[in-house]
PDB file of C-alpha atoms in Angstrom:
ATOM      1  CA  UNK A  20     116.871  99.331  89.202  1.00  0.00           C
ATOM      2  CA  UNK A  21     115.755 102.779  90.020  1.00  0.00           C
ATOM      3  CA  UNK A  22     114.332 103.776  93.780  1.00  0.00           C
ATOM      4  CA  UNK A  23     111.287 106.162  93.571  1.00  0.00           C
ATOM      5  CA  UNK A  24     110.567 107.585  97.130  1.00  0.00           C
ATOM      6  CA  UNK A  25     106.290 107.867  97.550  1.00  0.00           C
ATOM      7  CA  UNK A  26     105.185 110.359 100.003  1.00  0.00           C
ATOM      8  CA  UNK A  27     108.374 112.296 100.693  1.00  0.00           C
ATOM      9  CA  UNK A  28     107.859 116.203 100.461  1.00  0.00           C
ATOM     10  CA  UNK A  29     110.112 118.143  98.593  1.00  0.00           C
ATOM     11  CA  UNK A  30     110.302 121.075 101.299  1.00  0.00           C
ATOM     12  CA  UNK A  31     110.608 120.312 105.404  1.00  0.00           C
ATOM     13  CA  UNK A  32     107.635 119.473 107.319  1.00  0.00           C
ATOM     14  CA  UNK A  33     107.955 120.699 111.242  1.00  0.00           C
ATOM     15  CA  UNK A  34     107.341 117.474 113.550  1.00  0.00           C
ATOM     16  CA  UNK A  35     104.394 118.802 115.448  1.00  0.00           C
ATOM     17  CA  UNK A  36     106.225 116.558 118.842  1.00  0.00           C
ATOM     18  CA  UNK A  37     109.775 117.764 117.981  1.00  0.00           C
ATOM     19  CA  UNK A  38     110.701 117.756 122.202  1.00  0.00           C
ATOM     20  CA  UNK A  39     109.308 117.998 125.280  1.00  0.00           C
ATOM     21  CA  UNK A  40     105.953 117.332 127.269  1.00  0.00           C
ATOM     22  CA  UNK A  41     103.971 116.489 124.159  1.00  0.00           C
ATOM     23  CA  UNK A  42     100.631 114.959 123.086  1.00  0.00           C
ATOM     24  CA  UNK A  43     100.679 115.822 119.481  1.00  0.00           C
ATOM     25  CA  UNK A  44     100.870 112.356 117.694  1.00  0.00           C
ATOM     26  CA  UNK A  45      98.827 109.647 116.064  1.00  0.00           C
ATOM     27  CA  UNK A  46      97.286 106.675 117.773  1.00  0.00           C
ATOM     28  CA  UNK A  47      95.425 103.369 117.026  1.00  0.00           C
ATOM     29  CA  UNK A  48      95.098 104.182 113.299  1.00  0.00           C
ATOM     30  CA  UNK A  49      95.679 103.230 109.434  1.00  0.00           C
ATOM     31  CA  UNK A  50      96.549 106.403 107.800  1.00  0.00           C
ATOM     32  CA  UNK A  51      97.701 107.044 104.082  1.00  0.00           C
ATOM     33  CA  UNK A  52      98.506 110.542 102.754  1.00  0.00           C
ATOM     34  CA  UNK A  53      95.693 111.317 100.322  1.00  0.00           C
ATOM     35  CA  UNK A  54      97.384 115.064  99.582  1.00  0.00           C
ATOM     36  CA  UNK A  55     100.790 116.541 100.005  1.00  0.00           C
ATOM     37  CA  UNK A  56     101.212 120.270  99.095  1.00  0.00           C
ATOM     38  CA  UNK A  57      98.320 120.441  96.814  1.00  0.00           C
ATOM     39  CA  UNK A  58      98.668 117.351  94.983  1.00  0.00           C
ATOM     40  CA  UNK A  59      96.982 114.158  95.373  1.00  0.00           C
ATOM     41  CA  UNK A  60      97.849 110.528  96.251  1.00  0.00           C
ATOM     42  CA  UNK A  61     101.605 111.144  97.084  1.00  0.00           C
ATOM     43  CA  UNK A  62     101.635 107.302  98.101  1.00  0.00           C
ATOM     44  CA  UNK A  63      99.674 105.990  95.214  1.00  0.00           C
ATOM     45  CA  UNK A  64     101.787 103.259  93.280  1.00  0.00           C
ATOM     46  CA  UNK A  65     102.721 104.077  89.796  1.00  0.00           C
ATOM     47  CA  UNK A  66     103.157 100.516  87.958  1.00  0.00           C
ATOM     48  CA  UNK A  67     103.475  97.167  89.109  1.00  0.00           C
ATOM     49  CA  UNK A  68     106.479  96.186  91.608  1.00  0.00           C
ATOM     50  CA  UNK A  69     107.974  96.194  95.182  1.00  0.00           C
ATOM     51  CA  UNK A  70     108.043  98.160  98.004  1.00  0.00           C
ATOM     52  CA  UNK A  71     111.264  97.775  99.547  1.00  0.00           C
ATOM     53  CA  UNK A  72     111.764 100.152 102.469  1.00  0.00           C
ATOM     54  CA  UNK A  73     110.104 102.841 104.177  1.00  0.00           C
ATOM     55  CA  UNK A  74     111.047 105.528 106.319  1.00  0.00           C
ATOM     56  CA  UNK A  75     109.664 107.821 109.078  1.00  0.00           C
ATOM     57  CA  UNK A  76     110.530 111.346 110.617  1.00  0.00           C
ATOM     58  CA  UNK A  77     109.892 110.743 114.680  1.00  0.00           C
ATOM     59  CA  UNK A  78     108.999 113.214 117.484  1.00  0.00           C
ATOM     60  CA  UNK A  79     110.864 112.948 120.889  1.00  0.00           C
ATOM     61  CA  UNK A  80     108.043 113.498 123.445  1.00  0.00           C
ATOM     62  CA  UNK A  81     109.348 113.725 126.906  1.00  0.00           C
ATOM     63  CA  UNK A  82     109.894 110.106 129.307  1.00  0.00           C
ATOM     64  CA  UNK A  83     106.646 111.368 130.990  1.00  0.00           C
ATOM     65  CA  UNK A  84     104.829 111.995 127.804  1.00  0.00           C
ATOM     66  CA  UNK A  85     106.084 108.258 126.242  1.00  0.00           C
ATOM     67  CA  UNK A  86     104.296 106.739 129.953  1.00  0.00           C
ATOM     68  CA  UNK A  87     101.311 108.407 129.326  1.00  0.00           C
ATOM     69  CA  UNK A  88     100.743 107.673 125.817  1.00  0.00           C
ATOM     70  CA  UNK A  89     101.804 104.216 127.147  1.00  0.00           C
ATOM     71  CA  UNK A  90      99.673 103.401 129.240  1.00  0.00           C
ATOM     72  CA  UNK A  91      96.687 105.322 127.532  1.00  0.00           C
ATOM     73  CA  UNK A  92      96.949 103.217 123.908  1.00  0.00           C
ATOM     74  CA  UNK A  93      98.592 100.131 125.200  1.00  0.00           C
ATOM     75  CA  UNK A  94     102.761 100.265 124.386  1.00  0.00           C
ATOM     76  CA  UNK A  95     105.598 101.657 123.272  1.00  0.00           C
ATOM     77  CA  UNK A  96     105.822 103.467 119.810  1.00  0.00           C
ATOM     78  CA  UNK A  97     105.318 100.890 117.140  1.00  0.00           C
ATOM     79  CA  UNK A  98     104.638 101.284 112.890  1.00  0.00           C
ATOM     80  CA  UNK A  99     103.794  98.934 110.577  1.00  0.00           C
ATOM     81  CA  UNK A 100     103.442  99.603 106.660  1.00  0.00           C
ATOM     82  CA  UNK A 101     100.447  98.682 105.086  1.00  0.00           C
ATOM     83  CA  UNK A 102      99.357  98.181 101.902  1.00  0.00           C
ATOM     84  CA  UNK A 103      95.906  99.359 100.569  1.00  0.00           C
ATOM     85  CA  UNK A 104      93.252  99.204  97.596  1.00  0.00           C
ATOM     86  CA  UNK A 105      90.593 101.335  96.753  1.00  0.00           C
ATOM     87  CA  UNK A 106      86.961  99.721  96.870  1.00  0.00           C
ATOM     88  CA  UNK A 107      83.569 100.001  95.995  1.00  0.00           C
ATOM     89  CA  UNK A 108      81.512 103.062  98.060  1.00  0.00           C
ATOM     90  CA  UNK A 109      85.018 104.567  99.785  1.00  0.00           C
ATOM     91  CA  UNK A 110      86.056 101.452 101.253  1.00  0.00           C
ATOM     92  CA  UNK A 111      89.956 100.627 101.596  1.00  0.00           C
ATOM     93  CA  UNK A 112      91.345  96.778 101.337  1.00  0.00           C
ATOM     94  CA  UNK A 113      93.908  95.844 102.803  1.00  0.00           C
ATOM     95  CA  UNK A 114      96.334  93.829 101.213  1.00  0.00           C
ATOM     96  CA  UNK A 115      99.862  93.383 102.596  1.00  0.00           C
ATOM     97  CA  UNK A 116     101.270  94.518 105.299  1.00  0.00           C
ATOM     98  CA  UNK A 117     104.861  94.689 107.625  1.00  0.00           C
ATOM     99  CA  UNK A 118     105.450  92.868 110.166  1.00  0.00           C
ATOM    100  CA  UNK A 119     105.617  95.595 113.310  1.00  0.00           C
ATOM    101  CA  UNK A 120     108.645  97.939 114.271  1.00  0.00           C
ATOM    102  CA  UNK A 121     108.991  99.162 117.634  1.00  0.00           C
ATOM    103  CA  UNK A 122     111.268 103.110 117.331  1.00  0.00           C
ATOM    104  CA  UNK A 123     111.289 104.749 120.616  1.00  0.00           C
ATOM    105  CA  UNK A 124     115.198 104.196 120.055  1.00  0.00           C
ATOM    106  CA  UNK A 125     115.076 106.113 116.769  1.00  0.00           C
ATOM    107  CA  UNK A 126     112.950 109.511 118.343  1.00  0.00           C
ATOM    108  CA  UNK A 127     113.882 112.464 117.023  1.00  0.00           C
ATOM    109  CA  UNK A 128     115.698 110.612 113.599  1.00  0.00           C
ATOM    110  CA  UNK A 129     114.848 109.400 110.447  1.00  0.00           C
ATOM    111  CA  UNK A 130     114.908 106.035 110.688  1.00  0.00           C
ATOM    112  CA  UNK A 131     114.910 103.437 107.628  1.00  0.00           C
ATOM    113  CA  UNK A 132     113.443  99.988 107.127  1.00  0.00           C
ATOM    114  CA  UNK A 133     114.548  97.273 104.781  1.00  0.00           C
ATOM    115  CA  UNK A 134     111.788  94.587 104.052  1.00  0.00           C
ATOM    116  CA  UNK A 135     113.649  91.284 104.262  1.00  0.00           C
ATOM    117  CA  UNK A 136     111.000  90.332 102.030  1.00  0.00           C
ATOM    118  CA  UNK A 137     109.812  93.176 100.025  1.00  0.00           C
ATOM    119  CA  UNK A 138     105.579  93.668  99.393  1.00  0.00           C
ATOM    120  CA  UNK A 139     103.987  93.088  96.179  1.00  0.00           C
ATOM    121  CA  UNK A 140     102.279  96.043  94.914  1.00  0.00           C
ATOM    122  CA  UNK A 141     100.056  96.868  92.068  1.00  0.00           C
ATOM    123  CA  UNK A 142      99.427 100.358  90.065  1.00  0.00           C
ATOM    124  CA  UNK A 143      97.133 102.152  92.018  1.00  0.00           C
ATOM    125  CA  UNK A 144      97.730 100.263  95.401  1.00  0.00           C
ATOM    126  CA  UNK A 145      98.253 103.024  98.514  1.00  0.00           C
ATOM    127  CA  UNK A 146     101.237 102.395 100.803  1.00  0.00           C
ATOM    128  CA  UNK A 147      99.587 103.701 104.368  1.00  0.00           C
ATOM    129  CA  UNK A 148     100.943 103.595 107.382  1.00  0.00           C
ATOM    130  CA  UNK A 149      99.467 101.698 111.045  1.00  0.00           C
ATOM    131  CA  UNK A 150     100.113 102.329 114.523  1.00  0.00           C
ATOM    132  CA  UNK A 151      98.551  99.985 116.649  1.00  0.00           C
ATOM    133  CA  UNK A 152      99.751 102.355 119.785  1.00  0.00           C
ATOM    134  CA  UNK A 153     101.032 105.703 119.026  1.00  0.00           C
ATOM    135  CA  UNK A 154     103.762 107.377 116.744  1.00  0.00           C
ATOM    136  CA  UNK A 155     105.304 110.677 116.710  1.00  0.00           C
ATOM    137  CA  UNK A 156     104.970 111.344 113.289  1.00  0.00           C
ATOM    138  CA  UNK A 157     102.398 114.123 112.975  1.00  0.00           C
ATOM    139  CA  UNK A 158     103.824 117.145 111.307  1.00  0.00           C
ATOM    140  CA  UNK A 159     102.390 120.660 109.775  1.00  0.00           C
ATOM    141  CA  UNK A 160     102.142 121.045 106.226  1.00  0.00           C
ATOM    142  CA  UNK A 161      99.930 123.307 104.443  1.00  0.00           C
ATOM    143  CA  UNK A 162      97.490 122.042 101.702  1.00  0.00           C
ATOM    144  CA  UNK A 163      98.228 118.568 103.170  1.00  0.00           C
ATOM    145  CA  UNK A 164      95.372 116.250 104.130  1.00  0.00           C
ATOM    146  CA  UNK A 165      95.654 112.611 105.300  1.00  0.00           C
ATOM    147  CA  UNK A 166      92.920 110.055 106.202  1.00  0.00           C
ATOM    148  CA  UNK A 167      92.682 107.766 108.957  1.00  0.00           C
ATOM    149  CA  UNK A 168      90.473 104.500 109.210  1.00  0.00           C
ATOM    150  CA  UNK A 169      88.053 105.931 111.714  1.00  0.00           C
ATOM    151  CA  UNK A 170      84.444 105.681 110.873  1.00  0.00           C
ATOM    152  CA  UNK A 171      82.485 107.847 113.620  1.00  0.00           C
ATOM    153  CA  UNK A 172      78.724 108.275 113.301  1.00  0.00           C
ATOM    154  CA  UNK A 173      79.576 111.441 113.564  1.00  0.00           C
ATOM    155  CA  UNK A 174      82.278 113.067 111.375  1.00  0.00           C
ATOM    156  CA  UNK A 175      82.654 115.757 114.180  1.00  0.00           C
ATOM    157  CA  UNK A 176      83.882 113.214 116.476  1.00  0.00           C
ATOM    158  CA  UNK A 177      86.806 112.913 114.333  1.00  0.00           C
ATOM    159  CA  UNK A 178      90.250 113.951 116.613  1.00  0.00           C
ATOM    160  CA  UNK A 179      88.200 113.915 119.937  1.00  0.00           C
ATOM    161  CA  UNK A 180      90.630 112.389 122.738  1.00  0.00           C
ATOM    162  CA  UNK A 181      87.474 110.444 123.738  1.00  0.00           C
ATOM    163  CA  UNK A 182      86.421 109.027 120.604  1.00  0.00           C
ATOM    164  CA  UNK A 183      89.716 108.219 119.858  1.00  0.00           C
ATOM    165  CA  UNK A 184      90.399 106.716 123.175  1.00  0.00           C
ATOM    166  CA  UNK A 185      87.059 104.749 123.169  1.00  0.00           C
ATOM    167  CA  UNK A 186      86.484 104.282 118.970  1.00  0.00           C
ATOM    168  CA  UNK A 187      89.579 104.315 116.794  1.00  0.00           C
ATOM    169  CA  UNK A 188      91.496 101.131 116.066  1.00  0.00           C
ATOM    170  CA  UNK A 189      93.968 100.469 113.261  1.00  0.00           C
ATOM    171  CA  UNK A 190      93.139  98.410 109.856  1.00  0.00           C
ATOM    172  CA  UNK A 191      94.825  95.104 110.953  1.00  0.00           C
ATOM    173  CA  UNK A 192      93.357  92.148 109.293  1.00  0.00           C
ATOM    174  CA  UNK A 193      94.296  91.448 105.776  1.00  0.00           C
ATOM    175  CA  UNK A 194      91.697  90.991 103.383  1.00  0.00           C
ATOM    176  CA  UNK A 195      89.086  93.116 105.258  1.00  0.00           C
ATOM    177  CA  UNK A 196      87.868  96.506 103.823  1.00  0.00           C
ATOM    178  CA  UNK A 197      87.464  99.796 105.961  1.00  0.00           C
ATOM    179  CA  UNK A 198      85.928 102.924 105.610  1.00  0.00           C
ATOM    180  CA  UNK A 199      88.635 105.931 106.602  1.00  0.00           C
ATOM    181  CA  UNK A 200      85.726 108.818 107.075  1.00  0.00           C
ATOM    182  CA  UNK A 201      87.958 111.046 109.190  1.00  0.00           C
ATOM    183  CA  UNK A 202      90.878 113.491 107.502  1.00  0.00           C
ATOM    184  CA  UNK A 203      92.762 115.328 108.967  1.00  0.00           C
ATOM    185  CA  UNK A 204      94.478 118.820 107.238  1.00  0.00           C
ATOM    186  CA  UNK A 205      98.096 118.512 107.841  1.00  0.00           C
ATOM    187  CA  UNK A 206     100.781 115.533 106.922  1.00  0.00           C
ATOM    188  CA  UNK A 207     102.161 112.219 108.191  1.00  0.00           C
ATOM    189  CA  UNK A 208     105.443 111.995 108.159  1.00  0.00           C
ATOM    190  CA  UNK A 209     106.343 108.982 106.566  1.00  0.00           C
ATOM    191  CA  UNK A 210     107.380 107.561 102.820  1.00  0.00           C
ATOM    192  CA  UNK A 211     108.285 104.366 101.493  1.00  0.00           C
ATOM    193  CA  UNK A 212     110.755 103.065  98.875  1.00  0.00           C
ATOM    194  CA  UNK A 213     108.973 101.206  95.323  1.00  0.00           C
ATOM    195  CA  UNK A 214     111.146  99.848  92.573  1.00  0.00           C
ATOM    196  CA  UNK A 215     109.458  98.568  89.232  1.00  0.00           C
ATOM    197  CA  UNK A 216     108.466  95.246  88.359  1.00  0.00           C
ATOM    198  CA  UNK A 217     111.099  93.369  86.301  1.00  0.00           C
ATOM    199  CA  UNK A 218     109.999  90.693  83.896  1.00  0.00           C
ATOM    200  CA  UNK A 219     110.053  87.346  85.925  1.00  0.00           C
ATOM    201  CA  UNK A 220     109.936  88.944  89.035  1.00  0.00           C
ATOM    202  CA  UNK A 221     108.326  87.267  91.801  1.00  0.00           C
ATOM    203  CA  UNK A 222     105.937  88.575  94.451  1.00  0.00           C
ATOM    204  CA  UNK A 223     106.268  89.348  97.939  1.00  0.00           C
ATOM    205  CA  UNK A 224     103.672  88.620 100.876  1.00  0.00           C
ATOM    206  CA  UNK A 225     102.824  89.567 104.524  1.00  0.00           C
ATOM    207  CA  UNK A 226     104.408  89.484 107.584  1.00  0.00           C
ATOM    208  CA  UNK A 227     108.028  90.651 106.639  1.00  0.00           C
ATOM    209  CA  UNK A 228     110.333  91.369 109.036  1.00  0.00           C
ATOM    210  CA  UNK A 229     112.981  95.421 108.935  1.00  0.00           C
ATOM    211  CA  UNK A 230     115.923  95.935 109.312  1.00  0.00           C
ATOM    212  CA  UNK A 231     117.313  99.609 110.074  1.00  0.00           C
ATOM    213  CA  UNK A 232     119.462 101.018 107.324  1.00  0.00           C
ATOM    214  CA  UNK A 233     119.909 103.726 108.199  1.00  0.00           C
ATOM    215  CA  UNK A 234     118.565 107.521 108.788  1.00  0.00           C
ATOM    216  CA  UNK A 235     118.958 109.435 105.361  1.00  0.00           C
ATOM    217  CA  UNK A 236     115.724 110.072 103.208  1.00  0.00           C
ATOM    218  CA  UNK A 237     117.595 109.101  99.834  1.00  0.00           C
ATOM    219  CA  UNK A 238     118.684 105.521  98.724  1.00  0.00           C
ATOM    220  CA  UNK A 239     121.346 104.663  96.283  1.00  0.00           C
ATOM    221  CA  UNK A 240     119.934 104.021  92.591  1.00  0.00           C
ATOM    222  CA  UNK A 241     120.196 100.528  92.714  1.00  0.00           C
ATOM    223  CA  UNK A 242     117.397 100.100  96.200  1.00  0.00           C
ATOM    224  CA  UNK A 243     117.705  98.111  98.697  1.00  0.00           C
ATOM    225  CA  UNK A 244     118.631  94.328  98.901  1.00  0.00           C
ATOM    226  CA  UNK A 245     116.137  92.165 100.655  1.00  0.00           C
TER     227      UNK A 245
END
């Protein structure tokens, strides 16, 4: 079986945290990549199958910087892939998701995860990505926008260190729909691994455990085995 990567850019993206006293990364949010240099839904699912592995491009923010985020959006780095639909009136439902990975000991790599178990998707699910903390993925692309499940009264109050503080909190419970009002014009570094349904496949489910792989982009032809 083939590997398609979703959501990897075909030119470098500059980590906006590469080293150093830095702030610049995501935090108690859902995100999914709704454009990636000028095209849309980079993570949308093609057909019916699995996801099988995803990978990340991490930051290094200083030992001072890590404490702070820390202790501002309760714990170490930690990601989690999700698995979304589109709804009714810009709602997002979420489906499946990854157990969570903790990768302050991957900063400034490129990590892989293999799903023990892989997730079920559908044509035309999204495969976003949560932080229920922080992760130093953010990175500058142009004609990139992603969108985050924040819903603010106020659209302006999108990115606000307050608001985001006080408001924004990642898409969590499966089954339960979200509006994600707030984008943001640059990229997330992340991508994830599908491979087509084969006839008599079965399907996948939540809470799935990774396993490091590696820290290449690329996967052999054949995927990964669960």
């Amino acid at each position: 079986m083939k590997t398609k990567v979703l959501g990897r850019s075909s030119g470098p993206a500059r980590n906006l945290c590469p080293k150093g006293n830095c702030r610049q990364v995501i935090v108690r949010v859902t995100t999914y990549q709704a454009q990636l240099n000028g095209k849309r839904g980079p993570t949308k699912v093609p057909r019916d199958g699995h996801i099988v592995a995803f990978g990340m491009d991490l930051g290094q923010p200083s030992k001072m910087s890590r404490k702070s985020l820390a202790r501002d959006y309760g714990g170490k780095a930690t990601a989690q892939l999700a698995i979304l639909n589109k709804q009714r009136k810009g709602r997002l439902k979420l489906l499946r998701k990854s157990n969570d990975v903790e990768v302050e000991r991957f900063l400034n790599e490129q990590p892989r995860y293999a799903l023990k178990q892989p997730l079920r998707v559908n044509r035309g699910d999204i495969v976003g990505l949560t932080t229920p903390t922080w992760l130093p993925t953010l990175g500058k692309k142009d004609d990139s926008i992603w969108r985050a499940s924040q819903n603010p009264d106020d659209p302006d109050q999108c990115g606000r260190t307050r608001f985001l503080k006080r408001e924004s909190r990642p898409h969590r419970k499966l089954g339960s729909t979200r509006r994600y009002r707030c984008g943001y014009r640059n990229r997330i570094l992340y991508w994830a691994y599908f491979v087509a349904k084969r006839d008599g496949d079965g399907g996948g489910g939540g809470g799935n455990r990774a396993t490091v792989i590696g820290e290449q982009p690329s996967l052999p032809s054949g995927g990964v085995k669960p």
